mmCIF file of C-alpha atoms in Angstrom:
data_model
loop_
_atom_site.group_PDB
_atom_site.id
_atom_site.type_symbol
_atom_site.label_atom_id
_atom_site.label_comp_id
_atom_site.label_asym_id
_atom_site.label_seq_id
_atom_site.Cartn_x
_atom_site.Cartn_y
_atom_site.Cartn_z
ATOM 1 C CA MET A 1183 -20.428 20.484 24.151
ATOM 2 C CA ASN A 1184 -17.129 17.896 23.748
ATOM 3 C CA ARG A 1185 -15.929 18.766 20.360
ATOM 4 C CA SER A 1186 -13.498 16.014 20.964
ATOM 5 C CA THR A 1187 -16.408 13.505 20.504
ATOM 6 C CA ARG A 1188 -18.728 13.113 17.621
ATOM 7 C CA LEU A 1189 -21.579 11.202 16.733
ATOM 8 C CA LEU A 1190 -22.168 9.531 12.618
ATOM 9 C CA ILE A 1191 -26.043 8.954 11.990
ATOM 10 C CA ASN A 1192 -28.327 7.821 8.753
ATOM 11 C CA CYS A 1193 -25.117 6.167 7.712
ATOM 12 C CA ARG A 1194 -24.842 2.386 6.327
ATOM 13 C CA ILE A 1195 -21.905 1.140 7.897
ATOM 14 C CA ALA A 1196 -19.515 -1.742 6.113
ATOM 15 C CA THR A 1197 -17.102 -2.536 9.191
ATOM 16 C CA MET A 1198 -15.160 -4.901 7.300
ATOM 17 C CA VAL A 1199 -14.995 -7.097 9.983
ATOM 18 C CA ALA A 1200 -14.684 -10.432 9.082
ATOM 19 C CA GLY A 1201 -17.341 -13.724 9.857
ATOM 20 C CA GLY A 1202 -20.220 -11.517 9.934
ATOM 21 C CA GLU A 1203 -22.829 -9.845 7.508
ATOM 22 C CA PRO A 1204 -21.318 -9.612 4.507
ATOM 23 C CA TYR A 1205 -18.799 -6.488 4.951
ATOM 24 C CA GLY A 1206 -19.654 -6.558 7.911
ATOM 25 C CA ALA A 1207 -22.386 -4.132 7.395
ATOM 26 C CA ILE A 1208 -25.108 -2.567 9.587
ATOM 27 C CA ALA A 1209 -28.015 -1.046 7.572
ATOM 28 C CA ASP A 1210 -28.586 2.111 9.931
ATOM 29 C CA GLY A 1211 -25.919 2.596 12.161
ATOM 30 C CA ALA A 1212 -23.951 4.791 13.791
ATOM 31 C CA ILE A 1213 -20.610 5.324 14.839
ATOM 32 C CA LEU A 1214 -19.575 7.561 18.662
ATOM 33 C CA ILE A 1215 -16.320 9.073 18.206
ATOM 34 C CA ARG A 1216 -14.300 9.576 21.168
ATOM 35 C CA ASP A 1217 -10.692 11.634 20.940
ATOM 36 C CA GLY A 1218 -9.963 10.132 17.651
ATOM 37 C CA ARG A 1219 -11.284 6.996 18.146
ATOM 38 C CA ILE A 1220 -14.158 4.311 17.519
ATOM 39 C CA ALA A 1221 -16.004 4.394 20.972
ATOM 40 C CA TRP A 1222 -18.827 2.188 19.815
ATOM 41 C CA VAL A 1223 -20.376 1.523 16.492
ATOM 42 C CA GLY A 1224 -23.769 -0.698 16.041
ATOM 43 C CA ALA A 1225 -27.402 0.039 14.331
ATOM 44 C CA ARG A 1226 -28.414 3.087 15.127
ATOM 45 C CA ALA A 1227 -31.609 1.694 17.343
ATOM 46 C CA ASP A 1228 -29.094 0.239 19.873
ATOM 47 C CA LEU A 1229 -27.036 3.457 20.342
ATOM 48 C CA PRO A 1230 -26.414 4.148 24.560
ATOM 49 C CA ASP A 1231 -26.919 6.496 26.365
ATOM 50 C CA HIS A 1232 -23.754 9.189 25.851
ATOM 51 C CA GLU A 1233 -22.647 12.763 26.366
ATOM 52 C CA ALA A 1234 -23.593 15.737 24.075
ATOM 53 C CA VAL A 1235 -21.841 15.212 20.820
ATOM 54 C CA GLU A 1236 -21.281 16.727 17.543
ATOM 55 C CA THR A 1237 -23.658 15.571 15.010
ATOM 56 C CA ASP A 1238 -23.349 14.319 11.777
ATOM 57 C CA ARG A 1239 -25.920 13.148 9.697
ATOM 58 C CA LEU A 1240 -24.663 11.319 6.986
ATOM 59 C CA GLY A 1241 -27.508 11.142 4.631
ATOM 60 C CA GLY A 1242 -27.962 7.484 4.250
ATOM 61 C CA ALA A 1243 -24.387 6.958 3.010
ATOM 62 C CA TRP A 1244 -22.204 3.970 3.462
ATOM 63 C CA VAL A 1245 -19.359 4.436 5.220
ATOM 64 C CA THR A 1246 -16.488 2.276 5.059
ATOM 65 C CA PRO A 1247 -12.242 2.070 6.896
ATOM 66 C CA GLY A 1248 -10.441 4.351 5.389
ATOM 67 C CA LEU A 1249 -8.851 2.645 2.500
ATOM 68 C CA ILE A 1250 -5.523 2.189 3.075
ATOM 69 C CA ASP A 1251 -2.637 1.367 -0.308
ATOM 70 C CA CYS A 1252 0.181 -0.568 1.334
ATOM 71 C CA HIS A 1253 2.195 -0.652 -1.283
ATOM 72 C CA THR A 1254 3.324 2.398 -2.727
ATOM 73 C CA HIS A 1255 6.361 3.896 -4.529
ATOM 74 C CA LEU A 1256 5.030 7.092 -4.501
ATOM 75 C CA VAL A 1257 8.072 9.344 -4.144
ATOM 76 C CA PHE A 1258 9.960 9.707 -7.484
ATOM 77 C CA GLY A 1259 11.266 12.282 -10.053
ATOM 78 C CA GLY A 1260 10.543 11.797 -13.139
ATOM 79 C CA ASP A 1261 8.481 9.803 -15.505
ATOM 80 C CA ARG A 1262 9.132 6.668 -17.861
ATOM 81 C CA SER A 1263 6.352 7.423 -20.354
ATOM 82 C CA GLY A 1264 8.686 6.865 -22.833
ATOM 83 C CA GLU A 1265 9.564 3.523 -21.684
ATOM 84 C CA PHE A 1266 5.431 3.271 -21.884
ATOM 85 C CA GLU A 1267 5.924 3.680 -25.813
ATOM 86 C CA GLN A 1268 8.457 1.209 -25.812
ATOM 87 C CA ARG A 1269 6.653 -1.700 -24.390
ATOM 88 C CA LEU A 1270 3.714 -0.981 -26.726
ATOM 89 C CA GLU A 1271 6.040 -0.929 -29.203
ATOM 90 C CA GLY A 1272 7.002 -4.428 -28.494
ATOM 91 C CA ALA A 1273 9.982 -3.933 -25.969
ATOM 92 C CA THR A 1274 9.778 -6.174 -22.818
ATOM 93 C CA TYR A 1275 9.972 -4.735 -19.294
ATOM 94 C CA GLU A 1276 13.390 -6.904 -18.744
ATOM 95 C CA GLU A 1277 14.995 -5.587 -22.203
ATOM 96 C CA ILE A 1278 14.483 -2.062 -21.199
ATOM 97 C CA ALA A 1279 15.868 -3.012 -17.527
ATOM 98 C CA ARG A 1280 18.947 -4.359 -19.321
ATOM 99 C CA ALA A 1281 19.291 -1.561 -21.295
ATOM 100 C CA GLY A 1282 19.626 1.080 -18.709
ATOM 101 C CA GLY A 1283 16.141 2.026 -18.468
ATOM 102 C CA GLY A 1284 13.445 0.675 -15.672
ATOM 103 C CA ILE A 1285 14.273 1.755 -12.001
ATOM 104 C CA VAL A 1286 17.845 3.374 -13.055
ATOM 105 C CA SER A 1287 16.161 6.013 -15.110
ATOM 106 C CA SER A 1288 14.374 6.897 -12.259
ATOM 107 C CA VAL A 1289 17.111 6.785 -9.961
ATOM 108 C CA LYS A 1290 18.791 9.347 -12.192
ATOM 109 C CA ALA A 1291 15.865 11.732 -12.024
ATOM 110 C CA THR A 1292 15.303 11.199 -8.223
ATOM 111 C CA ARG A 1293 18.885 12.015 -7.629
ATOM 112 C CA ALA A 1294 19.084 15.081 -9.614
ATOM 113 C CA ALA A 1295 15.473 16.633 -7.778
ATOM 114 C CA SER A 1296 15.546 18.688 -4.491
ATOM 115 C CA GLU A 1297 13.180 17.275 -1.336
ATOM 116 C CA GLU A 1298 10.896 20.142 -2.178
ATOM 117 C CA GLN A 1299 11.073 18.883 -6.304
ATOM 118 C CA LEU A 1300 10.058 15.439 -4.532
ATOM 119 C CA PHE A 1301 7.940 16.655 -1.890
ATOM 120 C CA ASP A 1302 5.060 18.669 -4.703
ATOM 121 C CA SER A 1303 5.368 15.790 -7.403
ATOM 122 C CA ALA A 1304 4.265 13.497 -4.462
ATOM 123 C CA MET A 1305 1.349 15.145 -3.394
ATOM 124 C CA ARG A 1306 0.242 15.406 -6.651
ATOM 125 C CA ARG A 1307 -0.124 12.045 -6.686
ATOM 126 C CA LEU A 1308 -1.403 11.524 -3.257
ATOM 127 C CA ASP A 1309 -4.391 13.671 -4.104
ATOM 128 C CA GLY A 1310 -5.182 11.162 -6.378
ATOM 129 C CA LEU A 1311 -5.276 8.622 -3.628
ATOM 130 C CA THR A 1312 -7.019 10.634 -1.017
ATOM 131 C CA ALA A 1313 -9.560 11.581 -3.371
ATOM 132 C CA THR A 1314 -10.574 7.705 -3.951
ATOM 133 C CA GLY A 1315 -10.461 7.298 0.308
ATOM 134 C CA VAL A 1316 -7.219 6.391 0.984
ATOM 135 C CA THR A 1317 -6.421 7.377 4.804
ATOM 136 C CA THR A 1318 -3.035 5.365 5.160
ATOM 137 C CA VAL A 1319 -0.134 4.560 2.205
ATOM 138 C CA GLU A 1320 2.805 2.972 2.487
ATOM 139 C CA ILE A 1321 5.865 4.872 0.943
ATOM 140 C CA LYS A 1322 9.470 2.876 -0.475
ATOM 141 C CA SER A 1323 12.295 4.448 -0.903
ATOM 142 C CA GLY A 1324 14.740 2.647 -3.954
ATOM 143 C CA TYR A 1325 15.144 5.040 -6.677
ATOM 144 C CA GLY A 1326 18.277 6.794 -4.632
ATOM 145 C CA LEU A 1327 19.874 3.358 -4.095
ATOM 146 C CA ASP A 1328 22.694 5.816 -3.072
ATOM 147 C CA HIS A 1329 23.394 7.117 0.667
ATOM 148 C CA GLU A 1330 22.264 10.731 0.360
ATOM 149 C CA THR A 1331 19.698 9.947 -1.967
ATOM 150 C CA GLU A 1332 18.016 7.176 -0.052
ATOM 151 C CA LEU A 1333 17.312 9.192 3.035
ATOM 152 C CA LYS A 1334 16.268 11.579 1.056
ATOM 153 C CA MET A 1335 13.435 9.586 -0.626
ATOM 154 C CA LEU A 1336 12.549 8.684 3.658
ATOM 155 C CA ARG A 1337 12.568 12.430 4.673
ATOM 156 C CA VAL A 1338 10.166 13.033 1.353
ATOM 157 C CA ALA A 1339 7.658 10.587 2.881
ATOM 158 C CA ARG A 1340 8.131 11.023 6.905
ATOM 159 C CA ARG A 1341 7.271 15.205 5.866
ATOM 160 C CA ILE A 1342 4.432 13.761 3.772
ATOM 161 C CA GLY A 1343 2.828 12.033 6.652
ATOM 162 C CA ALA A 1344 3.783 15.357 8.981
ATOM 163 C CA GLU A 1345 1.968 17.803 6.547
ATOM 164 C CA THR A 1346 -0.800 16.050 5.436
ATOM 165 C CA ASN A 1347 -3.991 14.251 6.781
ATOM 166 C CA VAL A 1348 -2.945 10.871 5.825
ATOM 167 C CA ARG A 1349 -0.946 8.083 8.048
ATOM 168 C CA VAL A 1350 2.361 7.336 6.474
ATOM 169 C CA ARG A 1351 4.487 4.179 6.948
ATOM 170 C CA THR A 1352 8.293 3.592 5.312
ATOM 171 C CA SER A 1353 9.879 0.669 3.476
ATOM 172 C CA TYR A 1354 13.744 1.205 2.821
ATOM 173 C CA LEU A 1355 14.228 -0.626 -0.173
ATOM 174 C CA GLY A 1356 17.680 -0.571 -0.640
ATOM 175 C CA LEU A 1357 18.138 -3.425 -2.188
ATOM 176 C CA HIS A 1358 15.421 -2.250 -5.598
ATOM 177 C CA ALA A 1359 18.474 -2.525 -8.544
ATOM 178 C CA VAL A 1360 22.115 -2.324 -8.691
ATOM 179 C CA PRO A 1361 22.886 1.315 -9.544
ATOM 180 C CA PRO A 1362 25.363 1.553 -12.505
ATOM 181 C CA GLU A 1363 28.054 3.560 -10.456
ATOM 182 C CA TRP A 1364 28.503 -0.197 -9.040
ATOM 183 C CA ASN A 1365 27.412 -2.851 -11.598
ATOM 184 C CA ALA A 1366 31.353 -4.195 -11.672
ATOM 185 C CA ASP A 1367 30.687 -4.528 -7.723
ATOM 186 C CA ARG A 1368 27.366 -5.790 -7.354
ATOM 187 C CA GLY A 1369 28.402 -7.464 -4.013
ATOM 188 C CA GLY A 1370 29.867 -4.069 -2.992
ATOM 189 C CA TYR A 1371 26.569 -2.252 -3.363
ATOM 190 C CA VAL A 1372 24.810 -4.865 -0.888
ATOM 191 C CA ASP A 1373 27.388 -4.317 1.524
ATOM 192 C CA LYS A 1374 26.927 -0.658 1.375
ATOM 193 C CA ALA A 1375 22.971 -0.857 1.603
ATOM 194 C CA VAL A 1376 22.906 -4.093 4.180
ATOM 195 C CA ASP A 1377 25.504 -2.290 6.278
ATOM 196 C CA GLU A 1378 26.002 1.460 5.973
ATOM 197 C CA ILE A 1379 22.649 2.893 4.397
ATOM 198 C CA LEU A 1380 19.629 0.836 5.982
ATOM 199 C CA PRO A 1381 21.512 1.688 9.804
ATOM 200 C CA ALA A 1382 21.423 5.050 8.774
ATOM 201 C CA ALA A 1383 18.367 5.576 7.895
ATOM 202 C CA HIS A 1384 17.032 3.808 10.641
ATOM 203 C CA ALA A 1385 19.089 5.756 13.513
ATOM 204 C CA GLU A 1386 16.991 9.014 11.769
ATOM 205 C CA GLY A 1387 13.856 7.152 12.171
ATOM 206 C CA LEU A 1388 13.180 7.100 8.912
ATOM 207 C CA VAL A 1389 12.557 3.746 8.450
ATOM 208 C CA ASP A 1390 9.271 1.359 9.655
ATOM 209 C CA MET A 1391 9.650 -1.543 7.221
ATOM 210 C CA VAL A 1392 12.521 -3.477 5.103
ATOM 211 C CA ASP A 1393 12.006 -4.065 1.537
ATOM 212 C CA ALA A 1394 13.554 -5.698 -1.421
ATOM 213 C CA TYR A 1395 13.208 -6.975 -5.040
ATOM 214 C CA CYS A 1396 13.842 -10.878 -5.385
ATOM 215 C CA GLU A 1397 13.858 -11.280 -9.202
ATOM 216 C CA PRO A 1398 17.041 -12.443 -11.314
ATOM 217 C CA ILE A 1399 16.985 -9.142 -12.308
ATOM 218 C CA ALA A 1400 17.415 -7.541 -9.432
ATOM 219 C CA PHE A 1401 18.786 -9.244 -6.245
ATOM 220 C CA SER A 1402 19.056 -12.958 -5.345
ATOM 221 C CA VAL A 1403 17.597 -14.866 -2.601
ATOM 222 C CA GLU A 1404 20.962 -15.154 -0.553
ATOM 223 C CA GLU A 1405 21.370 -11.472 -1.227
ATOM 224 C CA VAL A 1406 17.925 -10.346 0.078
ATOM 225 C CA ALA A 1407 18.791 -13.205 3.170
ATOM 226 C CA ARG A 1408 21.348 -10.798 4.502
ATOM 227 C CA LEU A 1409 19.387 -7.484 4.401
ATOM 228 C CA PHE A 1410 16.533 -9.429 6.125
ATOM 229 C CA ASP A 1411 18.909 -10.366 8.482
ATOM 230 C CA LYS A 1412 20.193 -7.266 9.219
ATOM 231 C CA ALA A 1413 16.629 -5.615 10.048
ATOM 232 C CA ARG A 1414 15.922 -8.570 11.797
ATOM 233 C CA ASP A 1415 18.602 -7.439 14.435
ATOM 234 C CA LEU A 1416 17.971 -3.681 13.923
ATOM 235 C CA GLY A 1417 14.184 -4.953 15.168
ATOM 236 C CA LEU A 1418 12.247 -3.936 11.971
ATOM 237 C CA PRO A 1419 9.810 -6.191 9.980
ATOM 238 C CA VAL A 1420 9.801 -7.206 6.464
ATOM 239 C CA LYS A 1421 8.382 -7.843 3.051
ATOM 240 C CA LEU A 1422 9.147 -8.617 0.023
ATOM 241 C CA HIS A 1423 8.672 -7.886 -3.909
ATOM 242 C CA ALA A 1424 8.661 -11.809 -4.847
ATOM 243 C CA ASP A 1425 7.853 -13.944 -7.796
ATOM 244 C CA GLN A 1426 6.782 -11.057 -9.971
ATOM 245 C CA LEU A 1427 8.242 -12.186 -13.406
ATOM 246 C CA SER A 1428 9.352 -15.606 -12.761
ATOM 247 C CA ASP A 1429 9.338 -17.934 -9.741
ATOM 248 C CA GLY A 1430 12.269 -17.248 -7.677
ATOM 249 C CA GLY A 1431 12.066 -18.460 -4.526
ATOM 250 C CA GLY A 1432 10.481 -15.267 -3.175
ATOM 251 C CA ALA A 1433 7.297 -16.202 -1.080
ATOM 252 C CA ALA A 1434 9.224 -18.654 0.676
ATOM 253 C CA LEU A 1435 11.955 -16.330 1.542
ATOM 254 C CA ALA A 1436 9.354 -14.375 2.620
ATOM 255 C CA ALA A 1437 8.027 -17.170 4.918
ATOM 256 C CA ARG A 1438 10.941 -18.111 6.386
ATOM 257 C CA TYR A 1439 11.308 -14.656 7.530
ATOM 258 C CA GLY A 1440 7.695 -13.960 8.499
ATOM 259 C CA ALA A 1441 7.589 -11.052 6.426
ATOM 260 C CA LEU A 1442 4.494 -8.675 6.576
ATOM 261 C CA SER A 1443 3.356 -9.039 3.058
ATOM 262 C CA ALA A 1444 4.794 -11.046 0.050
ATOM 263 C CA ASP A 1445 4.120 -8.639 -2.652
ATOM 264 C CA HIS A 1446 3.277 -9.489 -6.142
ATOM 265 C CA ILE A 1447 3.539 -13.240 -6.376
ATOM 266 C CA GLU A 1448 2.145 -14.152 -10.266
ATOM 267 C CA HIS A 1449 4.782 -16.630 -10.438
ATOM 268 C CA THR A 1450 4.763 -18.259 -7.133
ATOM 269 C CA THR A 1451 4.005 -22.271 -6.997
ATOM 270 C CA GLU A 1452 1.701 -23.702 -4.084
ATOM 271 C CA ALA A 1453 4.551 -24.757 -2.223
ATOM 272 C CA GLY A 1454 5.012 -21.176 -2.226
ATOM 273 C CA VAL A 1455 1.601 -20.163 -1.104
ATOM 274 C CA ARG A 1456 1.504 -23.057 1.960
ATOM 275 C CA ALA A 1457 4.506 -21.443 3.176
ATOM 276 C CA MET A 1458 2.871 -18.088 3.420
ATOM 277 C CA ALA A 1459 -0.094 -19.839 4.696
ATOM 278 C CA GLU A 1460 2.118 -21.287 7.532
ATOM 279 C CA ALA A 1461 4.099 -18.174 8.256
ATOM 280 C CA GLY A 1462 1.026 -15.854 8.171
ATOM 281 C CA VAL A 1463 2.469 -13.874 5.414
ATOM 282 C CA VAL A 1464 -0.406 -11.549 3.571
ATOM 283 C CA ALA A 1465 -0.176 -11.777 -0.295
ATOM 284 C CA VAL A 1466 -0.516 -8.136 -1.448
ATOM 285 C CA LEU A 1467 -1.997 -7.948 -5.380
ATOM 286 C CA LEU A 1468 -0.532 -5.323 -7.264
ATOM 287 C CA PRO A 1469 -3.028 -5.553 -10.605
ATOM 288 C CA GLY A 1470 -1.981 -1.865 -11.817
ATOM 289 C CA ALA A 1471 1.374 -3.806 -12.217
ATOM 290 C CA TYR A 1472 0.081 -6.741 -14.200
ATOM 291 C CA LEU A 1473 -1.819 -4.456 -16.622
ATOM 292 C CA MET A 1474 1.061 -2.514 -17.129
ATOM 293 C CA LEU A 1475 3.031 -4.837 -18.010
ATOM 294 C CA ARG A 1476 0.367 -6.801 -20.197
ATOM 295 C CA GLU A 1477 0.997 -9.900 -18.307
ATOM 296 C CA THR A 1478 -0.458 -12.965 -18.501
ATOM 297 C CA THR A 1479 -0.035 -15.277 -15.670
ATOM 298 C CA PRO A 1480 -2.152 -13.977 -12.539
ATOM 299 C CA PRO A 1481 -1.437 -14.456 -9.017
ATOM 300 C CA PRO A 1482 -2.640 -17.531 -7.975
ATOM 301 C CA ILE A 1483 -5.938 -16.429 -6.355
ATOM 302 C CA GLN A 1484 -7.852 -20.160 -5.478
ATOM 303 C CA LEU A 1485 -4.434 -21.436 -3.844
ATOM 304 C CA LEU A 1486 -4.435 -18.403 -1.880
ATOM 305 C CA ARG A 1487 -8.033 -18.784 -1.460
ATOM 306 C CA ASP A 1488 -7.457 -23.448 -0.763
ATOM 307 C CA HIS A 1489 -4.857 -22.242 1.709
ATOM 308 C CA GLY A 1490 -6.321 -19.598 3.728
ATOM 309 C CA VAL A 1491 -3.679 -16.435 2.907
ATOM 310 C CA ALA A 1492 -5.200 -13.616 3.514
ATOM 311 C CA MET A 1493 -4.995 -11.583 0.642
ATOM 312 C CA ALA A 1494 -4.525 -7.265 0.024
ATOM 313 C CA VAL A 1495 -4.740 -5.078 -2.936
ATOM 314 C CA ALA A 1496 -2.572 -1.975 -3.403
ATOM 315 C CA THR A 1497 -1.839 0.542 -6.422
ATOM 316 C CA ASP A 1498 2.121 -0.189 -6.436
ATOM 317 C CA CYS A 1499 2.012 3.799 -7.704
ATOM 318 C CA ASN A 1500 5.484 4.099 -9.935
ATOM 319 C CA PRO A 1501 7.006 5.636 -12.426
ATOM 320 C CA GLY A 1502 7.152 2.801 -14.590
ATOM 321 C CA THR A 1503 5.190 -0.355 -14.049
ATOM 322 C CA SER A 1504 2.104 1.337 -12.323
ATOM 323 C CA PRO A 1505 1.131 4.962 -12.848
ATOM 324 C CA LEU A 1506 -1.655 4.040 -10.851
ATOM 325 C CA ALA A 1507 -3.373 6.869 -8.535
ATOM 326 C CA SER A 1508 -6.736 5.639 -7.639
ATOM 327 C CA MET A 1509 -7.242 3.098 -4.696
ATOM 328 C CA THR A 1510 -11.165 2.274 -6.681
ATOM 329 C CA ALA A 1511 -9.703 1.408 -9.816
ATOM 330 C CA ALA A 1512 -7.067 -0.481 -8.079
ATOM 331 C CA LEU A 1513 -9.860 -2.561 -6.682
ATOM 332 C CA ASN A 1514 -12.057 -2.364 -9.810
ATOM 333 C CA LEU A 1515 -8.642 -4.273 -12.014
ATOM 334 C CA ALA A 1516 -8.129 -6.656 -9.051
ATOM 335 C CA CYS A 1517 -11.874 -7.846 -9.836
ATOM 336 C CA VAL A 1518 -11.818 -7.744 -13.098
ATOM 337 C CA GLN A 1519 -8.462 -8.715 -13.610
ATOM 338 C CA PHE A 1520 -7.635 -11.159 -10.878
ATOM 339 C CA ARG A 1521 -11.620 -12.341 -10.512
ATOM 340 C CA LEU A 1522 -11.561 -10.754 -6.658
ATOM 341 C CA THR A 1523 -15.356 -10.308 -5.401
ATOM 342 C CA PRO A 1524 -16.000 -6.973 -4.606
ATOM 343 C CA GLU A 1525 -15.562 -7.845 -0.905
ATOM 344 C CA GLU A 1526 -12.794 -9.525 -1.149
ATOM 345 C CA ALA A 1527 -11.412 -6.492 -2.918
ATOM 346 C CA LEU A 1528 -12.626 -4.065 -0.336
ATOM 347 C CA ALA A 1529 -11.349 -6.124 2.443
ATOM 348 C CA GLY A 1530 -7.985 -6.073 0.795
ATOM 349 C CA ALA A 1531 -7.809 -2.322 0.740
ATOM 350 C CA THR A 1532 -8.881 -1.887 4.406
ATOM 351 C CA ARG A 1533 -8.749 -5.084 6.900
ATOM 352 C CA ILE A 1534 -6.036 -7.459 5.157
ATOM 353 C CA ALA A 1535 -4.267 -4.146 3.967
ATOM 354 C CA ALA A 1536 -3.631 -3.005 7.625
ATOM 355 C CA GLN A 1537 -2.258 -6.517 8.598
ATOM 356 C CA ALA A 1538 0.261 -6.431 5.708
ATOM 357 C CA LEU A 1539 1.680 -3.024 7.062
ATOM 358 C CA GLY A 1540 1.493 -4.262 10.631
ATOM 359 C CA LEU A 1541 -1.993 -2.008 11.732
ATOM 360 C CA ALA A 1542 -4.502 -4.413 12.200
ATOM 361 C CA ASP A 1543 -4.877 -3.263 15.711
ATOM 362 C CA GLU A 1544 -5.131 0.284 14.965
ATOM 363 C CA ILE A 1545 -7.305 0.762 11.491
ATOM 364 C CA GLY A 1546 -8.552 -1.747 9.177
ATOM 365 C CA THR A 1547 -12.063 -2.478 10.435
ATOM 366 C CA ILE A 1548 -14.240 -0.166 12.257
ATOM 367 C CA GLU A 1549 -14.576 -1.392 15.638
ATOM 368 C CA ALA A 1550 -14.379 -0.029 19.242
ATOM 369 C CA GLY A 1551 -11.173 0.838 20.203
ATOM 370 C CA LYS A 1552 -9.752 1.452 17.047
ATOM 371 C CA VAL A 1553 -8.731 4.926 15.317
ATOM 372 C CA ALA A 1554 -11.475 6.501 13.719
ATOM 373 C CA ASP A 1555 -9.971 6.790 10.215
ATOM 374 C CA LEU A 1556 -13.528 6.564 7.755
ATOM 375 C CA ALA A 1557 -14.248 7.143 3.856
ATOM 376 C CA VAL A 1558 -18.447 7.999 3.197
ATOM 377 C CA TRP A 1559 -19.006 7.587 0.075
ATOM 378 C CA ASP A 1560 -22.113 8.287 -2.619
ATOM 379 C CA ILE A 1561 -23.172 4.721 -3.529
ATOM 380 C CA THR A 1562 -26.058 2.293 -2.955
ATOM 381 C CA ARG A 1563 -23.918 -1.095 -2.126
ATOM 382 C CA PRO A 1564 -20.481 -1.612 -1.236
ATOM 383 C CA ALA A 1565 -19.810 -3.188 -4.721
ATOM 384 C CA GLU A 1566 -19.806 0.249 -6.315
ATOM 385 C CA LEU A 1567 -16.306 1.205 -5.433
ATOM 386 C CA CYS A 1568 -15.208 -2.018 -7.393
ATOM 387 C CA TYR A 1569 -17.684 -1.187 -10.526
ATOM 388 C CA TRP A 1570 -17.075 2.012 -11.291
ATOM 389 C CA LEU A 1571 -13.933 3.663 -13.047
ATOM 390 C CA GLY A 1572 -13.422 7.027 -12.990
ATOM 391 C CA LYS A 1573 -16.663 8.218 -11.718
ATOM 392 C CA PRO A 1574 -16.576 10.245 -8.062
ATOM 393 C CA LEU A 1575 -17.810 8.211 -4.812
ATOM 394 C CA LEU A 1576 -15.816 9.789 -1.854
ATOM 395 C CA ALA A 1577 -18.222 12.410 0.024
ATOM 396 C CA SER A 1578 -15.841 13.025 2.466
ATOM 397 C CA ARG A 1579 -13.034 11.452 4.666
ATOM 398 C CA TYR A 1580 -12.522 11.212 8.848
ATOM 399 C CA VAL A 1581 -9.003 11.071 10.211
ATOM 400 C CA ASP A 1582 -8.332 10.408 13.397
ATOM 401 C CA GLY A 1583 -12.308 11.403 13.904
ATOM 402 C CA TRP A 1584 -12.321 14.860 12.054
ATOM 403 C CA PRO A 1585 -14.299 15.159 9.222
ATOM 404 C CA GLU A 1586 -12.085 16.610 6.124
ATOM 405 C CA GLN A 1587 -14.362 17.378 2.168
ATOM 406 C CA PRO A 1588 -12.758 15.404 -0.851
#
């Protein structure tokens, strides 16, 4: 028997391929996997002749692409539950940040933590994601804001990818906040982040993408443009935290640089949406942060639909504004808060999330030639993935074609 070849049968398949049946569904399907990739997928009645294989009979379960969390801050030290209490007592996110809390408090805890401590705490959060079907995760730096700690965070992210059955993409987020020691010379910090830390991280092979936080409480369009120019020089794609708290022109900036995605975008105008559409920028919706900050201005969902902007969904797992470590909860919140349909939400965590990471040729749909990263679910219809809150739904994951029990 060729153990590199595996056949999945007795299953219903949500291929998430666009343009056909809802969810790209196949009612009685089969998936033939060879050397970690999908060799064939279709109705079981149409299964072609094939070599002897190991066969998994899935008892009528639904199979989707492995879920993709395309925006996380999974590696950090400490937590900010105290700030959670402050916000409930009336303090705003901006007030806490300007008083030395927010991102800066996580910077202090992350700098003090060892690589081993950061790895161990991130792994506990990762458990929540994998238990809800995630097989690929993006992990940002941005809680170091100095040379040593930014690279430490990125090394931990790379280690997670090397030591777990999860595909990891890393983002350098040096322009996340101005560290306290640079408050009197923010321009000097931007110089250091752009001209020293990013090139060093890139030279060590730690960076897949470059990100920044473009807001009045963070960095200006001009400062982010400097970082993105450096990323372009290094051949790295970019993405952007854009227009979360105000319309600061972030979506238009992302479009100008052909970014993979513009994330948050609650305050993006129609002009920004139009620019994203023309540049093919994915909108990454982050309903966890919207919930935790008790925001009242949702992303412009109908404008995104009208202009054909693809919408991804992610957890934004982080210590301050989105302590969310469940991908299915993120899907539910995207439907309930932003009025996405379940099919839109699930596409946002599979096909569109892959696009937001530059991985659309490899993962995100169940198609011949793609990597066999799959999630098997104990559900009767795909909408259940967006319906239940807290109910265990995952039966197993397949990573590179091999099964792993949750």
